[in-house]
Amino acid sequence: MPSPGRLSFEDRWQLLARQVFTTALDLVFPPVCVGCERVGSFLCERCIAALKPARERYVPELEGIQVRASFEGAVREALHGLKYERQRRLAEPLGKLL
């Protein structure tokens, strides 16, 4: 896809359509936190603040890899929703954790 400043008319139309669809979807089915079920976001600020840091471990084949949080609670629910339930909208809040 071209850089944002050089989007074709078709690409701009698709982005606009996606944004309109997502906004309409949020109005009908508002996002609910996977950790505490609060309405407003898929991972609320309180659940993000409560994330437990992962224990350090060394894997020779994965040098330089860091883990942001333990695989439990809201993180586990979000990853399972993304992976097994195909809830693609969870990708953005999970990506922000990186």
N, CA, C and O atoms as CSV, one atom per row, in Angstrom:
chain,resi,resn,atom,element,x,y,z
A,1,MET,N,N,0.847,-1.177,0.000
A,1,MET,CA,C,0.000,0.000,0.000
A,1,MET,C,C,0.892,1.239,0.000
A,1,MET,O,O,1.903,1.255,0.702
A,2,PRO,N,N,0.561,2.247,-0.742
A,2,PRO,CA,C,1.368,3.461,-0.808
A,2,PRO,C,C,1.383,4.192,0.532
A,2,PRO,O,O,0.578,3.896,1.415
A,3,SER,N,N,2.307,5.154,0.682
A,3,SER,CA,C,2.368,5.943,1.907
A,3,SER,C,C,1.070,6.729,2.073
A,3,SER,O,O,0.393,7.001,1.083
A,4,PRO,N,N,0.704,7.105,3.318
A,4,PRO,CA,C,-0.566,7.790,3.566
A,4,PRO,C,C,-0.767,9.047,2.728
A,4,PRO,O,O,-1.900,9.359,2.362
A,5,GLY,N,N,0.292,9.770,2.418
A,5,GLY,CA,C,0.150,10.980,1.624
A,5,GLY,C,C,-0.109,10.700,0.153
A,5,GLY,O,O,-0.483,11.608,-0.589
A,6,ARG,N,N,0.081,9.468,-0.278
A,6,ARG,CA,C,-0.062,9.127,-1.688
A,6,ARG,C,C,-1.081,8.019,-1.916
A,6,ARG,O,O,-0.909,7.189,-2.809
A,7,LEU,N,N,-2.121,8.003,-1.127
A,7,LEU,CA,C,-3.147,6.983,-1.294
A,7,LEU,C,C,-3.968,7.256,-2.542
A,7,LEU,O,O,-4.289,8.401,-2.859
A,8,SER,N,N,-4.290,6.209,-3.226
A,8,SER,CA,C,-5.150,6.364,-4.394
A,8,SER,C,C,-6.576,6.645,-3.926
A,8,SER,O,O,-6.897,6.467,-2.751
A,9,PHE,N,N,-7.407,7.073,-4.829
A,9,PHE,CA,C,-8.806,7.342,-4.505
A,9,PHE,C,C,-9.464,6.080,-3.957
A,9,PHE,O,O,-10.222,6.142,-2.988
A,10,GLU,N,N,-9.180,4.950,-4.567
A,10,GLU,CA,C,-9.770,3.682,-4.116
A,10,GLU,C,C,-9.311,3.330,-2.700
A,10,GLU,O,O,-10.112,2.883,-1.880
A,11,ASP,N,N,-8.017,3.532,-2.413
A,11,ASP,CA,C,-7.503,3.253,-1.074
A,11,ASP,C,C,-8.134,4.177,-0.038
A,11,ASP,O,O,-8.485,3.739,1.057
A,12,ARG,N,N,-8.278,5.451,-0.381
A,12,ARG,CA,C,-8.915,6.404,0.543
A,12,ARG,C,C,-10.369,6.013,0.788
A,12,ARG,O,O,-10.850,6.093,1.918
A,13,TRP,N,N,-11.051,5.602,-0.236
A,13,TRP,CA,C,-12.443,5.185,-0.111
A,13,TRP,C,C,-12.553,3.956,0.806
A,13,TRP,O,O,-13.450,3.880,1.646
A,14,GLN,N,N,-11.648,3.013,0.638
A,14,GLN,CA,C,-11.666,1.813,1.478
A,14,GLN,C,C,-11.386,2.157,2.940
A,14,GLN,O,O,-12.036,1.619,3.837
A,15,LEU,N,N,-10.426,3.047,3.185
A,15,LEU,CA,C,-10.143,3.469,4.558
A,15,LEU,C,C,-11.344,4.162,5.189
A,15,LEU,O,O,-11.680,3.900,6.344
A,16,LEU,N,N,-11.987,5.041,4.436
A,16,LEU,CA,C,-13.171,5.741,4.934
A,16,LEU,C,C,-14.290,4.749,5.229
A,16,LEU,O,O,-14.937,4.833,6.272
A,17,ALA,N,N,-14.516,3.820,4.320
A,17,ALA,CA,C,-15.563,2.812,4.512
A,17,ALA,C,C,-15.272,1.971,5.751
A,17,ALA,O,O,-16.188,1.663,6.515
A,18,ARG,N,N,-14.013,1.596,5.961
A,18,ARG,CA,C,-13.638,0.804,7.141
A,18,ARG,C,C,-13.880,1.597,8.422
A,18,ARG,O,O,-14.370,1.050,9.410
A,19,GLN,N,N,-13.537,2.890,8.407
A,19,GLN,CA,C,-13.749,3.721,9.592
A,19,GLN,C,C,-15.236,3.895,9.892
A,19,GLN,O,O,-15.644,3.849,11.053
A,20,VAL,N,N,-16.036,4.092,8.867
A,20,VAL,CA,C,-17.489,4.233,9.048
A,20,VAL,C,C,-18.062,2.928,9.592
A,20,VAL,O,O,-18.886,2.943,10.507
A,21,PHE,N,N,-17.633,1.812,9.038
A,21,PHE,CA,C,-18.117,0.506,9.492
A,21,PHE,C,C,-17.743,0.264,10.952
A,21,PHE,O,O,-18.576,-0.183,11.740
A,22,THR,N,N,-16.496,0.558,11.316
A,22,THR,CA,C,-16.035,0.348,12.691
A,22,THR,C,C,-16.796,1.237,13.666
A,22,THR,O,O,-17.160,0.791,14.754
A,23,THR,N,N,-17.040,2.487,13.287
A,23,THR,CA,C,-17.804,3.398,14.138
A,23,THR,C,C,-19.230,2.908,14.324
A,23,THR,O,O,-19.756,2.926,15.437
A,24,ALA,N,N,-19.855,2.470,13.243
A,24,ALA,CA,C,-21.216,1.933,13.339
A,24,ALA,C,C,-21.238,0.675,14.200
A,24,ALA,O,O,-22.155,0.484,14.999
A,25,LEU,N,N,-20.258,-0.161,14.044
A,25,LEU,CA,C,-20.169,-1.381,14.841
A,25,LEU,C,C,-20.019,-1.044,16.325
A,25,LEU,O,O,-20.626,-1.699,17.172
A,26,ASP,N,N,-19.217,-0.029,16.641
A,26,ASP,CA,C,-19.047,0.393,18.032
A,26,ASP,C,C,-20.349,0.934,18.622
A,26,ASP,O,O,-20.606,0.767,19.814
A,27,LEU,N,N,-21.168,1.580,17.796
A,27,LEU,CA,C,-22.451,2.093,18.294
A,27,LEU,C,C,-23.425,0.964,18.601
A,27,LEU,O,O,-24.149,1.015,19.595
A,28,VAL,N,N,-23.441,-0.050,17.753
A,28,VAL,CA,C,-24.367,-1.170,17.937
A,28,VAL,C,C,-23.814,-2.161,18.972
A,28,VAL,O,O,-24.547,-2.625,19.845
A,29,PHE,N,N,-22.545,-2.474,18.871
A,29,PHE,CA,C,-21.878,-3.407,19.778
A,29,PHE,C,C,-20.649,-2.717,20.361
A,29,PHE,O,O,-19.546,-2.891,19.842
A,30,PRO,N,N,-20.816,-1.938,21.429
A,30,PRO,CA,C,-19.666,-1.209,21.975
A,30,PRO,C,C,-18.574,-2.166,22.452
A,30,PRO,O,O,-18.869,-3.270,22.912
A,31,PRO,N,N,-17.323,-1.744,22.343
A,31,PRO,CA,C,-16.232,-2.591,22.812
A,31,PRO,C,C,-16.354,-2.835,24.315
A,31,PRO,O,O,-16.718,-1.940,25.078
A,32,VAL,N,N,-16.043,-4.062,24.721
A,32,VAL,CA,C,-16.106,-4.456,26.125
A,32,VAL,C,C,-14.738,-5.013,26.515
A,32,VAL,O,O,-14.167,-5.831,25.794
A,33,CYS,N,N,-14.224,-4.573,27.637
A,33,CYS,CA,C,-12.911,-5.023,28.104
A,33,CYS,C,C,-12.932,-6.532,28.329
A,33,CYS,O,O,-13.832,-7.051,28.989
A,34,VAL,N,N,-11.953,-7.227,27.785
A,34,VAL,CA,C,-11.876,-8.682,27.938
A,34,VAL,C,C,-11.463,-9.082,29.347
A,34,VAL,O,O,-11.625,-10.239,29.733
A,35,GLY,N,N,-10.930,-8.138,30.122
A,35,GLY,CA,C,-10.499,-8.438,31.475
A,35,GLY,C,C,-11.577,-8.235,32.523
A,35,GLY,O,O,-11.744,-9.068,33.414
A,36,CYS,N,N,-12.318,-7.124,32.424
A,36,CYS,CA,C,-13.289,-6.790,33.470
A,36,CYS,C,C,-14.703,-6.527,32.946
A,36,CYS,O,O,-15.620,-6.277,33.728
A,37,GLU,N,N,-14.874,-6.583,31.639
A,37,GLU,CA,C,-16.165,-6.398,30.977
A,37,GLU,C,C,-16.732,-4.983,31.076
A,37,GLU,O,O,-17.940,-4.785,30.950
A,38,ARG,N,N,-15.858,-4.000,31.302
A,38,ARG,CA,C,-16.299,-2.603,31.241
A,38,ARG,C,C,-16.502,-2.206,29.800
A,38,ARG,O,O,-15.737,-2.610,28.925
A,39,VAL,N,N,-17.520,-1.426,29.552
A,39,VAL,CA,C,-17.804,-0.948,28.203
A,39,VAL,C,C,-16.895,0.241,27.897
A,39,VAL,O,O,-16.678,1.105,28.747
A,40,GLY,N,N,-16.372,0.272,26.682
A,40,GLY,CA,C,-15.579,1.416,26.241
A,40,GLY,C,C,-14.322,1.064,25.492
A,40,GLY,O,O,-13.921,1.790,24.581
A,41,SER,N,N,-13.681,-0.047,25.858
A,41,SER,CA,C,-12.480,-0.470,25.142
A,41,SER,C,C,-12.285,-1.968,25.348
A,41,SER,O,O,-12.846,-2.556,26.272
A,42,PHE,N,N,-11.485,-2.576,24.480
A,42,PHE,CA,C,-11.254,-4.016,24.566
A,42,PHE,C,C,-10.273,-4.370,25.679
A,42,PHE,O,O,-10.321,-5.473,26.224
A,43,LEU,N,N,-9.394,-3.450,26.015
A,43,LEU,CA,C,-8.490,-3.583,27.161
A,43,LEU,C,C,-8.500,-2.233,27.863
A,43,LEU,O,O,-7.892,-1.276,27.383
A,44,CYS,N,N,-9.189,-2.153,29.003
A,44,CYS,CA,C,-9.322,-0.860,29.681
A,44,CYS,C,C,-8.017,-0.487,30.393
A,44,CYS,O,O,-7.146,-1.330,30.607
A,45,GLU,N,N,-7.906,0.781,30.748
A,45,GLU,CA,C,-6.705,1.291,31.404
A,45,GLU,C,C,-6.431,0.565,32.720
A,45,GLU,O,O,-5.276,0.299,33.052
A,46,ARG,N,N,-7.475,0.248,33.462
A,46,ARG,CA,C,-7.288,-0.421,34.748
A,46,ARG,C,C,-6.694,-1.818,34.554
A,46,ARG,O,O,-5.795,-2.220,35.293
A,47,CYS,N,N,-7.190,-2.551,33.569
A,47,CYS,CA,C,-6.662,-3.894,33.308
A,47,CYS,C,C,-5.230,-3.836,32.772
A,47,CYS,O,O,-4.411,-4.695,33.099
A,48,ILE,N,N,-4.929,-2.839,31.961
A,48,ILE,CA,C,-3.561,-2.679,31.456
A,48,ILE,C,C,-2.618,-2.348,32.612
A,48,ILE,O,O,-1.505,-2.870,32.675
A,49,ALA,N,N,-3.063,-1.478,33.528
A,49,ALA,CA,C,-2.228,-1.113,34.678
A,49,ALA,C,C,-1.999,-2.308,35.605
A,49,ALA,O,O,-0.992,-2.363,36.311
A,50,ALA,N,N,-2.930,-3.261,35.603
A,50,ALA,CA,C,-2.830,-4.419,36.498
A,50,ALA,C,C,-2.017,-5.570,35.900
A,50,ALA,O,O,-1.864,-6.607,36.545
A,51,LEU,N,N,-1.497,-5.410,34.693
A,51,LEU,CA,C,-0.725,-6.488,34.075
A,51,LEU,C,C,0.498,-6.818,34.917
A,51,LEU,O,O,1.203,-5.930,35.395
A,52,LYS,N,N,0.729,-8.101,35.085
A,52,LYS,CA,C,1.902,-8.550,35.831
A,52,LYS,C,C,3.056,-8.738,34.850
A,52,LYS,O,O,2.885,-9.343,33.792
A,53,PRO,N,N,4.224,-8.219,35.202
A,53,PRO,CA,C,5.370,-8.418,34.301
A,53,PRO,C,C,5.727,-9.900,34.231
A,53,PRO,O,O,5.598,-10.636,35.209
A,54,ALA,N,N,6.165,-10.303,33.084
A,54,ALA,CA,C,6.552,-11.702,32.898
A,54,ALA,C,C,7.876,-11.953,33.586
A,54,ALA,O,O,8.711,-11.054,33.691
A,55,ARG,N,N,8.068,-13.169,34.051
A,55,ARG,CA,C,9.353,-13.509,34.666
A,55,ARG,C,C,10.397,-13.577,33.557
A,55,ARG,O,O,10.110,-13.986,32.432
A,56,GLU,N,N,11.603,-13.170,33.898
A,56,GLU,CA,C,12.680,-13.202,32.910
A,56,GLU,C,C,13.106,-14.635,32.658
A,56,GLU,O,O,13.168,-15.454,33.575
A,57,ARG,N,N,13.393,-14.918,31.420
A,57,ARG,CA,C,13.932,-16.228,31.059
A,57,ARG,C,C,14.804,-16.053,29.828
A,57,ARG,O,O,14.627,-15.118,29.047
A,58,TYR,N,N,15.731,-16.955,29.674
A,58,TYR,CA,C,16.667,-16.883,28.569
A,58,TYR,C,C,16.442,-18.064,27.640
A,58,TYR,O,O,16.478,-19.220,28.061
A,59,VAL,N,N,16.210,-17.755,26.371
A,59,VAL,CA,C,16.070,-18.781,25.336
A,59,VAL,C,C,17.117,-18.445,24.275
A,59,VAL,O,O,16.981,-17.435,23.584
A,60,PRO,N,N,18.151,-19.263,24.129
A,60,PRO,CA,C,19.264,-18.932,23.223
A,60,PRO,C,C,18.811,-18.611,21.800
A,60,PRO,O,O,19.361,-17.707,21.171
A,61,GLU,N,N,17.836,-19.322,21.292
A,61,GLU,CA,C,17.387,-19.110,19.906
A,61,GLU,C,C,16.606,-17.812,19.741
A,61,GLU,O,O,16.404,-17.347,18.620
A,62,LEU,N,N,16.171,-17.235,20.835
A,62,LEU,CA,C,15.343,-16.030,20.783
A,62,LEU,C,C,16.023,-14.855,21.482
A,62,LEU,O,O,15.379,-14.121,22.232
A,63,GLU,N,N,17.282,-14.680,21.247
A,63,GLU,CA,C,18.035,-13.601,21.879
A,63,GLU,C,C,17.431,-12.249,21.499
A,63,GLU,O,O,17.136,-12.000,20.330
A,64,GLY,N,N,17.254,-11.401,22.471
A,64,GLY,CA,C,16.721,-10.066,22.223
A,64,GLY,C,C,15.206,-9.985,22.323
A,64,GLY,O,O,14.641,-8.903,22.168
A,65,ILE,N,N,14.543,-11.086,22.573
A,65,ILE,CA,C,13.088,-11.088,22.703
A,65,ILE,C,C,12.718,-10.734,24.137
A,65,ILE,O,O,13.312,-11.255,25.081
A,66,GLN,N,N,11.747,-9.856,24.302
A,66,GLN,CA,C,11.258,-9.502,25.626
A,66,GLN,C,C,9.760,-9.780,25.691
A,66,GLN,O,O,9.048,-9.645,24.696
A,67,VAL,N,N,9.302,-10.163,26.854
A,67,VAL,CA,C,7.887,-10.439,27.071
A,67,VAL,C,C,7.315,-9.298,27.891
A,67,VAL,O,O,7.879,-8.932,28.922
A,68,ARG,N,N,6.205,-8.734,27.448
A,68,ARG,CA,C,5.616,-7.567,28.106
A,68,ARG,C,C,4.850,-7.930,29.368
A,68,ARG,O,O,4.915,-7.204,30.360
A,69,ALA,N,N,4.121,-9.048,29.343
A,69,ALA,CA,C,3.262,-9.404,30.478
A,69,ALA,C,C,3.111,-10.911,30.563
A,69,ALA,O,O,3.307,-11.631,29.585
A,70,SER,N,N,2.759,-11.369,31.751
A,70,SER,CA,C,2.487,-12.789,31.946
A,70,SER,C,C,1.250,-13.189,31.153
A,70,SER,O,O,0.332,-12.392,30.955
A,71,PHE,N,N,1.245,-14.425,30.711
A,71,PHE,CA,C,0.140,-14.939,29.916
A,71,PHE,C,C,-0.986,-15.377,30.856
A,71,PHE,O,O,-1.202,-16.567,31.088
A,72,GLU,N,N,-1.701,-14.369,31.393
A,72,GLU,CA,C,-2.805,-14.635,32.302
A,72,GLU,C,C,-3.751,-13.449,32.288
A,72,GLU,O,O,-3.414,-12.383,31.773
A,73,GLY,N,N,-4.915,-13.634,32.844
A,73,GLY,CA,C,-5.880,-12.549,32.976
A,73,GLY,C,C,-6.300,-11.949,31.645
A,73,GLY,O,O,-6.614,-12.662,30.692
A,74,ALA,N,N,-6.297,-10.611,31.600
A,74,ALA,CA,C,-6.774,-9.883,30.425
A,74,ALA,C,C,-5.932,-10.170,29.186
A,74,ALA,O,O,-6.470,-10.249,28.081
A,75,VAL,N,N,-4.614,-10.326,29.355
A,75,VAL,CA,C,-3.752,-10.617,28.204
A,75,VAL,C,C,-4.121,-11.972,27.603
A,75,VAL,O,O,-4.240,-12.111,26.386
A,76,ARG,N,N,-4.297,-12.951,28.458
A,76,ARG,CA,C,-4.668,-14.292,27.982
A,76,ARG,C,C,-6.007,-14.253,27.251
A,76,ARG,O,O,-6.146,-14.834,26.175
A,77,GLU,N,N,-6.987,-13.571,27.830
A,77,GLU,CA,C,-8.313,-13.473,27.209
A,77,GLU,C,C,-8.233,-12.758,25.854
A,77,GLU,O,O,-8.863,-13.178,24.883
A,78,ALA,N,N,-7.456,-11.679,25.802
A,78,ALA,CA,C,-7.325,-10.929,24.553
A,78,ALA,C,C,-6.635,-11.762,23.475
A,78,ALA,O,O,-7.079,-11.782,22.327
A,79,LEU,N,N,-5.561,-12.442,23.837
A,79,LEU,CA,C,-4.858,-13.270,22.847
A,79,LEU,C,C,-5.724,-14.434,22.377
A,79,LEU,O,O,-5.712,-14.772,21.193
A,80,HIS,N,N,-6.458,-15.035,23.268
A,80,HIS,CA,C,-7.362,-16.123,22.862
A,80,HIS,C,C,-8.481,-15.598,21.966
A,80,HIS,O,O,-8.856,-16.250,20.992
A,81,GLY,N,N,-9.016,-14.418,22.293
A,81,GLY,CA,C,-10.044,-13.827,21.444
A,81,GLY,C,C,-9.531,-13.543,20.047
A,81,GLY,O,O,-10.218,-13.805,19.059
A,82,LEU,N,N,-8.320,-13.006,19.966
A,82,LEU,CA,C,-7.713,-12.704,18.669
A,82,LEU,C,C,-7.423,-13.981,17.892
A,82,LEU,O,O,-7.725,-14.074,16.702
A,83,LYS,N,N,-6.846,-14.950,18.560
A,83,LYS,CA,C,-6.383,-16.153,17.876
A,83,LYS,C,C,-7.509,-17.143,17.565
A,83,LYS,O,O,-7.614,-17.624,16.437
A,84,TYR,N,N,-8.337,-17.447,18.541
A,84,TYR,CA,C,-9.318,-18.524,18.379
A,84,TYR,C,C,-10.714,-18.049,17.991
A,84,TYR,O,O,-11.472,-18.789,17.363
A,85,GLU,N,N,-11.053,-16.817,18.363
A,85,GLU,CA,C,-12.390,-16.305,18.051
A,85,GLU,C,C,-12.358,-15.304,16.906
A,85,GLU,O,O,-13.390,-14.755,16.518
A,86,ARG,N,N,-11.168,-15.072,16.370
A,86,ARG,CA,C,-10.958,-14.162,15.228
A,86,ARG,C,C,-11.501,-12.749,15.475
A,86,ARG,O,O,-12.056,-12.119,14.574
A,87,GLN,N,N,-11.334,-12.276,16.684
A,87,GLN,CA,C,-11.734,-10.919,17.026
A,87,GLN,C,C,-10.586,-9.982,16.663
A,87,GLN,O,O,-9.786,-9.602,17.518
A,88,ARG,N,N,-10.518,-9.625,15.419
A,88,ARG,CA,C,-9.385,-8.855,14.893
A,88,ARG,C,C,-9.243,-7.483,15.533
A,88,ARG,O,O,-8.162,-6.895,15.512
A,89,ARG,N,N,-10.313,-6.979,16.092
A,89,ARG,CA,C,-10.244,-5.655,16.701
A,89,ARG,C,C,-9.403,-5.668,17.976
A,89,ARG,O,O,-9.068,-4.607,18.503
A,90,LEU,N,N,-9.058,-6.852,18.475
A,90,LEU,CA,C,-8.180,-6.949,19.641
A,90,LEU,C,C,-6.712,-6.746,19.254
A,90,LEU,O,O,-5.869,-6.542,20.128
A,91,ALA,N,N,-6.404,-6.797,17.988
A,91,ALA,CA,C,-5.013,-6.654,17.539
A,91,ALA,C,C,-4.455,-5.275,17.888
A,91,ALA,O,O,-3.294,-5.169,18.283
A,92,GLU,N,N,-5.241,-4.236,17.753
A,92,GLU,CA,C,-4.742,-2.888,18.019
A,92,GLU,C,C,-4.374,-2.686,19.492
A,92,GLU,O,O,-3.259,-2.244,19.769
A,93,PRO,N,N,-5.271,-2.993,20.462
A,93,PRO,CA,C,-4.850,-2.793,21.848
A,93,PRO,C,C,-3.695,-3.705,22.253
A,93,PRO,O,O,-2.860,-3.312,23.068
A,94,LEU,N,N,-3.633,-4.902,21.704
A,94,LEU,CA,C,-2.504,-5.787,22.009
A,94,LEU,C,C,-1.216,-5.226,21.400
A,94,LEU,O,O,-0.155,-5.277,22.023
A,95,GLY,N,N,-1.315,-4.699,20.194
A,95,GLY,CA,C,-0.146,-4.101,19.552
A,95,GLY,C,C,0.389,-2.910,20.317
A,95,GLY,O,O,1.599,-2.685,20.341
A,96,LYS,N,N,-0.494,-2.136,20.947
A,96,LYS,CA,C,-0.058,-0.982,21.729
A,96,LYS,C,C,0.736,-1.403,22.952
A,96,LYS,O,O,1.568,-0.645,23.450
A,97,LEU,N,N,0.478,-2.617,23.440
A,97,LEU,CA,C,1.248,-3.121,24.575
A,97,LEU,C,C,2.699,-3.394,24.210
A,97,LEU,O,O,3.578,-3.393,25.072
A,98,LEU,N,N,2.942,-3.628,22.924
A,98,LEU,CA,C,4.316,-3.914,22.503
A,98,LEU,C,C,5.142,-2.661,22.611
A,98,LEU,O,O,6.334,-2.678,22.304
